[in-house]
CSV table of C-alpha atoms in Angstrom, one decimal:
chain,number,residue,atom,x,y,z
B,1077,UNK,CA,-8.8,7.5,-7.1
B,1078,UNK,CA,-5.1,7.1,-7.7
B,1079,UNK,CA,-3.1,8.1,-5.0
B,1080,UNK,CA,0.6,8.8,-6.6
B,1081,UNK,CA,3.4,8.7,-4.4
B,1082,UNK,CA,6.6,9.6,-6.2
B,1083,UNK,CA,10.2,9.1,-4.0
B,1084,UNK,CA,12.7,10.9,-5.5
B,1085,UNK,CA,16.4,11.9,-4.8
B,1086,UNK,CA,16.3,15.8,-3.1
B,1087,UNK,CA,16.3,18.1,-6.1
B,1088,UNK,CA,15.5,15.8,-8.6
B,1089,UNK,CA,12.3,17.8,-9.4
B,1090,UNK,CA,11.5,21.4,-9.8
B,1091,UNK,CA,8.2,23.0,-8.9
B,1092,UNK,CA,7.7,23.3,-12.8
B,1093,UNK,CA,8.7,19.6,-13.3
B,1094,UNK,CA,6.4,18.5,-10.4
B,1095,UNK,CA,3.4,20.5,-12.0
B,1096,UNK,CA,4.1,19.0,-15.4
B,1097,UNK,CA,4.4,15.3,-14.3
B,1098,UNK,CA,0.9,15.7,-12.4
B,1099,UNK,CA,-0.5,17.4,-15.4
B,1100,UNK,CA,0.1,14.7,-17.7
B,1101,UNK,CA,-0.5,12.2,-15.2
B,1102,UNK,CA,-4.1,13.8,-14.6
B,1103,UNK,CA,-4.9,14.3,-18.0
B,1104,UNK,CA,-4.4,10.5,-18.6
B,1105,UNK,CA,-7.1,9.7,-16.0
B,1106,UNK,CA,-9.1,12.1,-16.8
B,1107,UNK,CA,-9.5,11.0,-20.5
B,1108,UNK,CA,-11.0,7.7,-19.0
B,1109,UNK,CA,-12.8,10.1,-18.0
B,1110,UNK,CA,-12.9,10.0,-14.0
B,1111,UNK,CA,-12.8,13.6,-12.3
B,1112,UNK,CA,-9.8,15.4,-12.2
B,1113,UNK,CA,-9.3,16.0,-8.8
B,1114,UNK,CA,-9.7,12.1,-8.0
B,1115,UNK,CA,-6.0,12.2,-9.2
B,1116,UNK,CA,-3.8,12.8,-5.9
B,1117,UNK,CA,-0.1,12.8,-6.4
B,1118,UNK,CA,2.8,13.4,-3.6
B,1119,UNK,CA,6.4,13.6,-4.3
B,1120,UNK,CA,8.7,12.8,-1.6
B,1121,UNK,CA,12.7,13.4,-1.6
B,1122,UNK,CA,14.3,10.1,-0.2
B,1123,UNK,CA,16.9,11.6,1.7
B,1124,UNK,CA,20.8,10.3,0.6
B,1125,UNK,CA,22.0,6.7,1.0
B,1126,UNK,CA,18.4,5.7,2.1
B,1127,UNK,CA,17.5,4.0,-1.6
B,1128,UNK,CA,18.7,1.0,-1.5
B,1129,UNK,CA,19.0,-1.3,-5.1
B,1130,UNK,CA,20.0,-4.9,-4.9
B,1131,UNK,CA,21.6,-4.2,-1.8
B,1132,UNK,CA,23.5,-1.2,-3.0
B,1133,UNK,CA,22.9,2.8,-2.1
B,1134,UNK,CA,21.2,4.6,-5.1
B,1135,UNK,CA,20.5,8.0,-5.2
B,1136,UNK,CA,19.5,8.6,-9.0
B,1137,UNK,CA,16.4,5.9,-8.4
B,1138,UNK,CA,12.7,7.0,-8.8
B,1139,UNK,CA,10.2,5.0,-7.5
B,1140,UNK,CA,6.6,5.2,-8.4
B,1141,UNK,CA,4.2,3.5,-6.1
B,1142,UNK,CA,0.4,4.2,-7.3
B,1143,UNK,CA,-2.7,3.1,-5.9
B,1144,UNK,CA,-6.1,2.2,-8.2
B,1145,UNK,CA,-9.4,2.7,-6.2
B,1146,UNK,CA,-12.3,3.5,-8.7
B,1147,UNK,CA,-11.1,1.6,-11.6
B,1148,UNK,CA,-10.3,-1.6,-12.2
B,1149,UNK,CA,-8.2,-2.4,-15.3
B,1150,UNK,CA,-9.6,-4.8,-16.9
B,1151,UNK,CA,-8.1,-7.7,-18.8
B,1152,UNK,CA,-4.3,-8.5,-20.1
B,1153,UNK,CA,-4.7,-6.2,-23.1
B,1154,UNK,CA,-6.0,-3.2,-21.3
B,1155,UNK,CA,-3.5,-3.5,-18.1
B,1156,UNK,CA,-0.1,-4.0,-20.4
B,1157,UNK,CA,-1.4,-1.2,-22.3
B,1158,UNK,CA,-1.5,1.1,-19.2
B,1159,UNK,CA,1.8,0.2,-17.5
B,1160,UNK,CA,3.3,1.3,-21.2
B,1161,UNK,CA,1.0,4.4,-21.6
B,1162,UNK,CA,2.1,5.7,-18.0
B,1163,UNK,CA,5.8,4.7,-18.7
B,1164,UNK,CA,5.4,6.7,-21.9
B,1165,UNK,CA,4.5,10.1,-19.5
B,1166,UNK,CA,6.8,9.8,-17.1
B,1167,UNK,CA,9.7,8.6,-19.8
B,1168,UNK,CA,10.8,12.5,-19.8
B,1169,UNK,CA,11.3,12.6,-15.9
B,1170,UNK,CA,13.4,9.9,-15.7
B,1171,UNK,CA,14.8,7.8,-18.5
B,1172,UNK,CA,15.5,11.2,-20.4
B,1173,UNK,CA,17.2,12.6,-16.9
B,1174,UNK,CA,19.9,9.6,-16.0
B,1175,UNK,CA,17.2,8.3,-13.4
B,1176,UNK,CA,16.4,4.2,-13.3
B,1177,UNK,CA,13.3,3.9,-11.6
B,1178,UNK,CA,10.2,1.3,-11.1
B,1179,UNK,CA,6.5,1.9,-11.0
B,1180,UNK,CA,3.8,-0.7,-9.1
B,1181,UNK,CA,0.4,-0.7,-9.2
B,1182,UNK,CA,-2.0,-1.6,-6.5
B,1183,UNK,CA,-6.1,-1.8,-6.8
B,1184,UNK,CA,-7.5,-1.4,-3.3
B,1185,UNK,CA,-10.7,-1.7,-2.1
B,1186,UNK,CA,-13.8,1.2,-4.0
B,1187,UNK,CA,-16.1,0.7,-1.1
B,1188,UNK,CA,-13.5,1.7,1.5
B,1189,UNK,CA,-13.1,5.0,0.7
B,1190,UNK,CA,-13.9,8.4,1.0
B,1191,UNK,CA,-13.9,12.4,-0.3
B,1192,UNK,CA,-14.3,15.2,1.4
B,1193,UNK,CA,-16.7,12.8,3.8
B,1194,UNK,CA,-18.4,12.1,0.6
B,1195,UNK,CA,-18.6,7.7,-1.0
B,1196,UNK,CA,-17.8,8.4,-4.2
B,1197,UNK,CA,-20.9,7.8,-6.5
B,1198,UNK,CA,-21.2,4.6,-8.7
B,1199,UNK,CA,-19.3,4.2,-11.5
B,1200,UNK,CA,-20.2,5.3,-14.7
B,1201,UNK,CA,-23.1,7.4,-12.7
B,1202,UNK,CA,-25.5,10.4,-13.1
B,1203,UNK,CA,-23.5,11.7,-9.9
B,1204,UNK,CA,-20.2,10.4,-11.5
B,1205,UNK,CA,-20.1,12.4,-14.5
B,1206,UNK,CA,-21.6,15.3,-12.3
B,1207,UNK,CA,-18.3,15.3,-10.4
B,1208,UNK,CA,-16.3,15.1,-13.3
B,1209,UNK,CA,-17.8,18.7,-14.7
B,1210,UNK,CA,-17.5,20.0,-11.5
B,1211,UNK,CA,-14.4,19.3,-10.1
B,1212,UNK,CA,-15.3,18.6,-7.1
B,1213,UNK,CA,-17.1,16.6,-4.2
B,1214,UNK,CA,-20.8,17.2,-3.0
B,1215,UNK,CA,-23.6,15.5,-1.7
B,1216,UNK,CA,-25.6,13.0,-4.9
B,1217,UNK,CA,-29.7,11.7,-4.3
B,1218,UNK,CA,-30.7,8.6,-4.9
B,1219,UNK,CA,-31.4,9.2,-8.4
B,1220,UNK,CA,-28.1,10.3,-9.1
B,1221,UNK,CA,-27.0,7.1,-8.6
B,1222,UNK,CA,-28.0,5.1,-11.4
B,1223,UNK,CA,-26.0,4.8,-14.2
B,1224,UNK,CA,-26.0,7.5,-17.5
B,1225,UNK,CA,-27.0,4.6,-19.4
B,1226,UNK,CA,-30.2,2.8,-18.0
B,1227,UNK,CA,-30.9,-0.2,-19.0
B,1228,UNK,CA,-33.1,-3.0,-17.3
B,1229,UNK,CA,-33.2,-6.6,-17.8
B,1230,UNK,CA,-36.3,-8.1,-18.4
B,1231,UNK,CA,-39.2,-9.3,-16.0
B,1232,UNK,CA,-39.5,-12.8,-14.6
B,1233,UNK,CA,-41.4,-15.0,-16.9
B,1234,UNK,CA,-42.9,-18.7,-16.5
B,1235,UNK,CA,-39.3,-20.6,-17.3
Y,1268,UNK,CA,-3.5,-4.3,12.7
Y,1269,UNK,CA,-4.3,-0.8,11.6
Y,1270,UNK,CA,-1.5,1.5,9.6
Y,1271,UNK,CA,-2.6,5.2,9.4
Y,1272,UNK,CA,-0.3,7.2,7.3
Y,1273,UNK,CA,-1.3,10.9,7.6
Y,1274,UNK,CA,0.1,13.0,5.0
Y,1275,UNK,CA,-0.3,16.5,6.2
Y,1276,UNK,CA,0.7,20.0,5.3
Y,1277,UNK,CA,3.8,20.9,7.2
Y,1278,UNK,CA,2.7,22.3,10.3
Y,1279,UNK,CA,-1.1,21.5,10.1
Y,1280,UNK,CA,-1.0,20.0,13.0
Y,1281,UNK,CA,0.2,19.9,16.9
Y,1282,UNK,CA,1.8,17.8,19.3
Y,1283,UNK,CA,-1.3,17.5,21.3
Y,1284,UNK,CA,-3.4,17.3,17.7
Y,1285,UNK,CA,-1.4,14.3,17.0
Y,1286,UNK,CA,-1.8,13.0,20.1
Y,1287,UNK,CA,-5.5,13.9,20.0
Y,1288,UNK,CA,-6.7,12.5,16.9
Y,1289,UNK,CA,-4.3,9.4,17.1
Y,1290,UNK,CA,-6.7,8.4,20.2
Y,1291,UNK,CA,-9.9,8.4,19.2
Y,1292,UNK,CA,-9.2,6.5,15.8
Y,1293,UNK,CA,-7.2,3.8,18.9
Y,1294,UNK,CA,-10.7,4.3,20.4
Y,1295,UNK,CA,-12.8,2.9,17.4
Y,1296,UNK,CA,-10.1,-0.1,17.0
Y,1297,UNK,CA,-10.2,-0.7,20.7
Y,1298,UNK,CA,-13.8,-0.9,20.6
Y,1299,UNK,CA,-14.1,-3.8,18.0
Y,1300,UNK,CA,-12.1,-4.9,19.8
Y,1301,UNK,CA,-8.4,-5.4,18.9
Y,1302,UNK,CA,-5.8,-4.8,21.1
Y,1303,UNK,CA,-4.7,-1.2,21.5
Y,1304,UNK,CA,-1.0,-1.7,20.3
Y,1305,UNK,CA,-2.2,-3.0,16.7
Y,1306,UNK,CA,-3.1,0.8,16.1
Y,1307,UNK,CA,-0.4,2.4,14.3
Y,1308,UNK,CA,-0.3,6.0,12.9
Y,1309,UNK,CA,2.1,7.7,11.2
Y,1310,UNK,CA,2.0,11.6,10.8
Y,1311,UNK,CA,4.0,12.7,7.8
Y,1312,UNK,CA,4.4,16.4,6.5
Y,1313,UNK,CA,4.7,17.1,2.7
Y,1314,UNK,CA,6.3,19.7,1.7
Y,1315,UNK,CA,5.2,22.7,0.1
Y,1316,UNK,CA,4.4,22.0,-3.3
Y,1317,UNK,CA,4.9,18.2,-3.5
Y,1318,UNK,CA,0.8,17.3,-3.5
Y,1319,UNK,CA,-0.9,18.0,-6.3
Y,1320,UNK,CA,-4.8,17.2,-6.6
Y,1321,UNK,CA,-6.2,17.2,-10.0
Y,1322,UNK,CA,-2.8,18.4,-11.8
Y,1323,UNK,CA,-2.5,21.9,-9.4
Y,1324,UNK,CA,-0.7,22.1,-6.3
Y,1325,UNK,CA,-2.5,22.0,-3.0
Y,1326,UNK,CA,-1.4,22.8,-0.3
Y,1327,UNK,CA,-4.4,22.4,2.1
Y,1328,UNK,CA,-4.6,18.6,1.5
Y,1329,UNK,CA,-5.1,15.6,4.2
Y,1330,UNK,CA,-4.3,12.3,2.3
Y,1331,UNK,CA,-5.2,9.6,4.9
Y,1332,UNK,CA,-4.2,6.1,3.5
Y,1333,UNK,CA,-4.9,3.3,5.6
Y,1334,UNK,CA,-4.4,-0.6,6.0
Y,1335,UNK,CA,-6.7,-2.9,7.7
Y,1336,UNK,CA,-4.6,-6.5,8.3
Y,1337,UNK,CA,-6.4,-8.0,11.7
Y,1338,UNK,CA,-10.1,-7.4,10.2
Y,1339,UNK,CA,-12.1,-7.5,7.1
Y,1340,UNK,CA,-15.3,-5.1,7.5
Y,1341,UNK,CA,-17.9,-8.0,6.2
Y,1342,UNK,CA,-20.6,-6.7,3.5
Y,1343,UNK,CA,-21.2,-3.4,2.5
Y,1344,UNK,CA,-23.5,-2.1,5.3
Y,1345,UNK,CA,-20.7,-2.3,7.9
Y,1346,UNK,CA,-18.5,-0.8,5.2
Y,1347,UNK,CA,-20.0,2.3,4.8
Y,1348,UNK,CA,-20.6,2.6,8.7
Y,1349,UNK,CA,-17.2,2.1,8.9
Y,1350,UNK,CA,-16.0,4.9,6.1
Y,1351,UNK,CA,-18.8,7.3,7.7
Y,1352,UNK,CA,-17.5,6.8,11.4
Y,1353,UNK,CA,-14.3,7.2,10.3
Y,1354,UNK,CA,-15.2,10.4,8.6
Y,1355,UNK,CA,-16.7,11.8,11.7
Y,1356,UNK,CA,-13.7,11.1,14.3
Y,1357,UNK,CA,-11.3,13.0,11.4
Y,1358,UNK,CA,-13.5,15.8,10.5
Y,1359,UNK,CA,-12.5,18.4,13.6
Y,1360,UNK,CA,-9.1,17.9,12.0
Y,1361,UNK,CA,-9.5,18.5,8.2
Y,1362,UNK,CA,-13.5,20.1,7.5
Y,1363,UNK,CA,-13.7,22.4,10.8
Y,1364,UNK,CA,-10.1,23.2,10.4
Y,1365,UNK,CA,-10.7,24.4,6.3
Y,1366,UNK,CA,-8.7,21.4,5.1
Y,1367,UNK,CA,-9.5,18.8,1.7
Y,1368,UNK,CA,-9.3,15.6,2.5
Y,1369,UNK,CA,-9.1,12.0,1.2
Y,1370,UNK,CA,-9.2,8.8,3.3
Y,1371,UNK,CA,-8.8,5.3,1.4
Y,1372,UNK,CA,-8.6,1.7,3.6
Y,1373,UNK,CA,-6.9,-1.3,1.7
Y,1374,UNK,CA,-7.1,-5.0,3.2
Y,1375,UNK,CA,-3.6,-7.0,3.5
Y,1376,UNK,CA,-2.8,-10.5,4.4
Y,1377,UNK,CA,-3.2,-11.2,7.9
Y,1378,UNK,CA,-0.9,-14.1,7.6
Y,1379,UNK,CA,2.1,-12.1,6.1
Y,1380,UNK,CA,2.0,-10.3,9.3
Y,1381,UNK,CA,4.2,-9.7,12.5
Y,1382,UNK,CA,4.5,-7.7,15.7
Y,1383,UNK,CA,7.7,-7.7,17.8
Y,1384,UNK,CA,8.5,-11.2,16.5
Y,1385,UNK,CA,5.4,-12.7,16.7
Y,1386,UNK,CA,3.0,-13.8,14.7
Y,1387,UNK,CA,-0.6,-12.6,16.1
Y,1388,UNK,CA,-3.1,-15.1,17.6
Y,1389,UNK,CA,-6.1,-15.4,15.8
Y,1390,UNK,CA,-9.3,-13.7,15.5
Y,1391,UNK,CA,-11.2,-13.8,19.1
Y,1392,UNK,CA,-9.3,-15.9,20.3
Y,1393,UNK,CA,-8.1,-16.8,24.1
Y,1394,UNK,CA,-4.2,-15.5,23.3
Y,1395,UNK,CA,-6.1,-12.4,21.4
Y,1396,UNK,CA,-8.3,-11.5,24.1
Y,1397,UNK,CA,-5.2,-11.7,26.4
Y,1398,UNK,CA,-3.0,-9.0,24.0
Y,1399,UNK,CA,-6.1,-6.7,23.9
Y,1400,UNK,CA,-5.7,-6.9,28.2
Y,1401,UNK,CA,-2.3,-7.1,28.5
Y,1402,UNK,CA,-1.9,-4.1,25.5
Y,1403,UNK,CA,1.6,-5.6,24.3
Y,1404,UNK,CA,2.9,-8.8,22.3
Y,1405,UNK,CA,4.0,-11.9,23.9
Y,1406,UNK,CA,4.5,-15.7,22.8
Y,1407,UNK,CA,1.4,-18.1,23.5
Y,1408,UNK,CA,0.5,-21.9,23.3
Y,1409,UNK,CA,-1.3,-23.6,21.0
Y,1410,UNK,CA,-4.1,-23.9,23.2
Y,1411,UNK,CA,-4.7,-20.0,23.5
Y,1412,UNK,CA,-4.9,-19.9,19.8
Y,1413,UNK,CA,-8.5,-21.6,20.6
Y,1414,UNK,CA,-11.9,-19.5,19.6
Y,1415,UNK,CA,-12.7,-18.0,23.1
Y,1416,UNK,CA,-16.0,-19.3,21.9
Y,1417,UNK,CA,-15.4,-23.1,21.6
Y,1418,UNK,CA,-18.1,-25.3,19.8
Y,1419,UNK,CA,-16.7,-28.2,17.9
Y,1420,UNK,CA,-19.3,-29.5,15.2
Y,1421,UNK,CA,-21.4,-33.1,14.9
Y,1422,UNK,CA,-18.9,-36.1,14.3
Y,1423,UNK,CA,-19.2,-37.6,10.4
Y,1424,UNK,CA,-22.4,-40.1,11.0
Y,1425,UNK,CA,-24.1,-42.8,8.0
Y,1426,UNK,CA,-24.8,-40.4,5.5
Z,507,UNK,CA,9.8,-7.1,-6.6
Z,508,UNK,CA,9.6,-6.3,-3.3
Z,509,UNK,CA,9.7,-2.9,-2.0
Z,510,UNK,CA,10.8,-2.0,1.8
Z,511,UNK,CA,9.5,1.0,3.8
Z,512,UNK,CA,11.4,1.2,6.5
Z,513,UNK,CA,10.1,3.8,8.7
Z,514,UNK,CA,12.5,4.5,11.6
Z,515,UNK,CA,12.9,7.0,14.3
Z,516,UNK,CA,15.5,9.7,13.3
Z,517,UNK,CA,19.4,8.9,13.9
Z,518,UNK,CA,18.4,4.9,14.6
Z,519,UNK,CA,20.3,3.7,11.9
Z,520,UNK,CA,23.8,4.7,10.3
Z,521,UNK,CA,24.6,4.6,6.5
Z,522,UNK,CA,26.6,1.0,7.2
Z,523,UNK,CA,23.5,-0.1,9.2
Z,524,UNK,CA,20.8,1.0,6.5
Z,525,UNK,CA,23.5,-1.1,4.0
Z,526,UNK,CA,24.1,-4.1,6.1
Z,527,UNK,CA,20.0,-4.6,6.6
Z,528,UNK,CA,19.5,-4.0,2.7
Z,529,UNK,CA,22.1,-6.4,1.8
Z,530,UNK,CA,20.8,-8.9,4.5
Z,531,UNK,CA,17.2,-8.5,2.8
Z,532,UNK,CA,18.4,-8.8,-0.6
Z,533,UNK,CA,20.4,-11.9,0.1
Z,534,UNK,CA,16.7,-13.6,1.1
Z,535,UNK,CA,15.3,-12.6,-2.1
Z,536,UNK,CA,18.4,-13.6,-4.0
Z,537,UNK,CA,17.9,-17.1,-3.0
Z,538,UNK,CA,14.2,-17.4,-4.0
Z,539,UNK,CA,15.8,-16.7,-7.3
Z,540,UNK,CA,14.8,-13.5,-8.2
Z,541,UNK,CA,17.1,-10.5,-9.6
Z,542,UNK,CA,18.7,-8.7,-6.5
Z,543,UNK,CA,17.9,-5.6,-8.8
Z,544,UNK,CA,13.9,-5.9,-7.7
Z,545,UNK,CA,14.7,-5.5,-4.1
Z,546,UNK,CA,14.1,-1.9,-3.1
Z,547,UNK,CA,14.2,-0.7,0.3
Z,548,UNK,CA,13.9,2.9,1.4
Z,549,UNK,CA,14.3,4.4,4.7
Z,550,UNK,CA,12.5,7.2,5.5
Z,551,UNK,CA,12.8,8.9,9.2
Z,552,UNK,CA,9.8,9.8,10.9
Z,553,UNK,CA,9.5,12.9,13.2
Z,554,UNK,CA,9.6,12.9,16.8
Z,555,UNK,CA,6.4,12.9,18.0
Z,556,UNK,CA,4.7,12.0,15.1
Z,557,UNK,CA,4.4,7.7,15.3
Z,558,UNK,CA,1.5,6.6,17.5
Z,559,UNK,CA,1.2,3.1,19.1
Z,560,UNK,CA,-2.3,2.6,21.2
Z,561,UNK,CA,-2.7,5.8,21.1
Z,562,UNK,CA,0.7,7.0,22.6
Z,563,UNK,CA,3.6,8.5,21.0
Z,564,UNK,CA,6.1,6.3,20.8
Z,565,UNK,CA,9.5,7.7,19.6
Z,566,UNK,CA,11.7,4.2,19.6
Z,567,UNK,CA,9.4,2.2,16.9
Z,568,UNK,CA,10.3,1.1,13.6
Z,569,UNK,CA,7.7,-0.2,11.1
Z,570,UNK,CA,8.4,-2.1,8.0
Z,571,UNK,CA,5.7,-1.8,5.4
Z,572,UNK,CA,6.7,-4.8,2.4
Z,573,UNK,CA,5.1,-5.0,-0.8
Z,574,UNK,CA,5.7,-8.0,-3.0
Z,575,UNK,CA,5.2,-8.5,-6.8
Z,576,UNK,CA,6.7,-10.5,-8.4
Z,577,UNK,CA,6.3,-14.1,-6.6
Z,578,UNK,CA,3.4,-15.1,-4.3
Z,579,UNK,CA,4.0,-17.2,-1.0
Z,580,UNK,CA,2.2,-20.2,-1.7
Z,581,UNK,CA,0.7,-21.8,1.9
Z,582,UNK,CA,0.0,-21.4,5.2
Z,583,UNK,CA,3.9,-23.3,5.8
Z,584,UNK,CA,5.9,-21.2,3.1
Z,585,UNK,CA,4.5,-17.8,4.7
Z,586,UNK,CA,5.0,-18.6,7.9
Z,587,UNK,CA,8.4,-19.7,7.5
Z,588,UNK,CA,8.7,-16.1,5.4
Z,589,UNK,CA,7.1,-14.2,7.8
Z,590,UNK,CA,9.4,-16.0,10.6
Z,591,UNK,CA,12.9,-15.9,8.0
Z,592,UNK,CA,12.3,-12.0,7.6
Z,593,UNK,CA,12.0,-11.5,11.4
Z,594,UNK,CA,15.4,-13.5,12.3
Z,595,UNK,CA,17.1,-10.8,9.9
Z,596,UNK,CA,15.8,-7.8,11.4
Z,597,UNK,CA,16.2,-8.6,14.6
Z,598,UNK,CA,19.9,-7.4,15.3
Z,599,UNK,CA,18.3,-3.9,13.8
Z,600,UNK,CA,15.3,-3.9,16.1
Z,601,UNK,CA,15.0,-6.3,18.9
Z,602,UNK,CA,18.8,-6.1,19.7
Z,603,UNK,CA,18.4,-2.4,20.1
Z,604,UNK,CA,15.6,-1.9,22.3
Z,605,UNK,CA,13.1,-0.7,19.4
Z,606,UNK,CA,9.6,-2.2,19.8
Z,607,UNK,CA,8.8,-3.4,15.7
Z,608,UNK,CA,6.1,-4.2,13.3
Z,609,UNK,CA,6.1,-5.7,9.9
Z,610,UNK,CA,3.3,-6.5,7.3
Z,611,UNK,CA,3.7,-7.8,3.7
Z,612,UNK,CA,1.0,-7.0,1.0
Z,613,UNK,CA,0.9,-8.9,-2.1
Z,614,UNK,CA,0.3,-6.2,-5.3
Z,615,UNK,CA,-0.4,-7.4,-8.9
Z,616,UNK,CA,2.7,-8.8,-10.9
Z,617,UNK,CA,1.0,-7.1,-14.1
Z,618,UNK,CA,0.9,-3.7,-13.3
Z,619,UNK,CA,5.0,-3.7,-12.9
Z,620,UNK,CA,7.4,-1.7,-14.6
Z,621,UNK,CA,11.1,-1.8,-14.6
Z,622,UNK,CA,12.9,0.6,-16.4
Z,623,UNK,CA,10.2,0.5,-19.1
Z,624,UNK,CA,9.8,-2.9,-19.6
Z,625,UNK,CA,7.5,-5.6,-18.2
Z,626,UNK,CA,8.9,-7.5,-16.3
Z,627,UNK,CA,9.3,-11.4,-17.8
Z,628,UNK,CA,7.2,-14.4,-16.6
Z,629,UNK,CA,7.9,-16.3,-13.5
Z,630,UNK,CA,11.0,-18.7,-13.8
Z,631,UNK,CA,11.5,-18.0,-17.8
Z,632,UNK,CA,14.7,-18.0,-20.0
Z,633,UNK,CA,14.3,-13.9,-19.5
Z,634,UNK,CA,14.2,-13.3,-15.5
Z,635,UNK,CA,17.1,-16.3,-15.6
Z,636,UNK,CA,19.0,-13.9,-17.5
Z,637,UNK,CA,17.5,-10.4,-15.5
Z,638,UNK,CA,18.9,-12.4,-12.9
Z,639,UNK,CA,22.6,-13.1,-14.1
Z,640,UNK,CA,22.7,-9.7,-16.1
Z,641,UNK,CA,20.7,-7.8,-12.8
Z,642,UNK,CA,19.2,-5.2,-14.6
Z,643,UNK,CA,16.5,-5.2,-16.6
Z,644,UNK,CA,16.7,-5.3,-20.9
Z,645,UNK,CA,14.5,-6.5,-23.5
Z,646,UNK,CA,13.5,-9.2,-24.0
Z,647,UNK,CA,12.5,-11.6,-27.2
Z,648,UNK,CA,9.0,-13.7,-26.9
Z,649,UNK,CA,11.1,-16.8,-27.0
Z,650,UNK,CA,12.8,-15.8,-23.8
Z,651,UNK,CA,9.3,-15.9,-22.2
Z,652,UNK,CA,8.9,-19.3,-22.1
Z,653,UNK,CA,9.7,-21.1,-18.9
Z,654,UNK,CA,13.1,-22.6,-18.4
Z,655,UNK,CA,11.7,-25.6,-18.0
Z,656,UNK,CA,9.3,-26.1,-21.0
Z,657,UNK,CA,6.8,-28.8,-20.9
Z,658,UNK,CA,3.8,-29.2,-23.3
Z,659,UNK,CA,0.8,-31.4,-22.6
Z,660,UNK,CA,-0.8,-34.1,-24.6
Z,661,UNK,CA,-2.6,-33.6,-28.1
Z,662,UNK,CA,-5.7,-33.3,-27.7
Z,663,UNK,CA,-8.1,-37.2,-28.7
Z,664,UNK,CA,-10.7,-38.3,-29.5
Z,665,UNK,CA,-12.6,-38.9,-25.6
């Protein structure tokens, strides 16, 4: 569901550093809990003097650009408390380095997208919480579909 | 209309895979249709490393991430026949080839929106159908921005 | 606020080129008011052979992929006048060179927005007045969240 896409300056990040941003990162969706591997993060050097900050060159900026598709966050309370929840994680990897940097959040579309050739299943699922203890993306019936905690609404009645 | 990025392992893919895959998703566009030149795609190696999925590096990862701007896909059926035709023009290129893969569509403002300078007629209409002949961008009158299928409605009568 | 992708064949532009275009761009958001500091614009070279138009590669084609946040264009006349305003200044970068050029704008939620850790402040308060004089971000007291120009509405009576 998220799709991270982290521009940094070349050599901003080791291979350790990379692995311990995504781990955090993923460990913060997957408390919610979604599956792990929904959580898809690229880093990508910005090569020099092609950041550009108030019209000026900047090569110690990070910029985080993240995209929501199977949540939505819902409500003031809950979305300020994830913007300073995700700043908290990545605090170490820039503010604690020298870097500024800016994180924005889209939500796209959950019915436009795909795994593996697989529509996710519904949220809060049978299939849902099936792919969050396995790890991975595979075929869901019918059945598998409905949510963990059924509950129907009552039948139509002379008004 | 379309924006494909295509974030790839480095060296996935060919010249002529490129080239290959980047005409049959023009195909599906063209077939709506929209003109050909709305279809943009963007191949983009990351580098070894830089993609994690689920908090561990992968390295055999697709990540296709897609805007829609000159259509909506109305109501869900279409929707999922769109994801699902989508997934079978890319699979020879990620499933047969061993690959994971992702693909997520957002929607943008189609009136925040311009192609060499202009802004693009709009939908089915006369100065559309001409840019889907003519396969580039050109200026137009106001009366080519006219449904190709004119009907006006019933003038206001005594209620 | 806004954050430029600017994704250009390799060698197109020069360092003072990539700096004149940001400066040009910032200027415009400048004079919205809004702190220069929340333009962003990265430039990012894509491979030869690797940027598909209709289905052909096209090596001389430069897309520019805009997000905003932190204002919304009001009306069909204000985005069309943005949409027009944005092309006039990249022009001398695109059409004056011979590139063929495309540019779309999204529109991203303003509360899922982080600058340097903080939130950013509300549209036209005493804070983004001051982000804007100071241009960089700070903290901010609740006090400075109210709009510069404050207006209250009636008590409520008796109907």
């Amino acid at each position: 569901m998220p799709l991270w896409k982290v521009y940094h300056p070349a050599g901003a990040y080791t291979a350790e550093d990379k692995k311990s941003l995504s781990e955090r990162l993923t460990g913060l969706y997957a408390s919610i809990p979604i599956p792990k591997f929904y959580v898809v993060i690229l880093f990508e050097e910005v090569a020099k003097d092609s950041c550009f900050v108030g019209g000026e060159p900047h090569n110690k900026f990070v910029r985080f650009k993240v995209e929501h598709i199977a949540r939505t966050l819902p409500g003031p309370v809950i979305r300020e408390w994830w913007v300073r929840t995700v700043d908290e994680i990545i605090a170490p990897f820039v503010k604690d380095r020298g870097f500024d940097w800016e994180v924005s959040i889209d939500e796209t579309p959950f019915d436009l997208w795909s795994l593996q050739g697989e529509i996710p299943p519904p949220f809060e699922s049978v299939a849902e919480k099936r792919w969050v203890k396995e790890n991975k993306a595979s075929a869901y019936t019918l059945a598998e579909k409905l949510p963990v905690s059924l509950s129907l609404t009552p039948g139509i009645a002379d008004r």
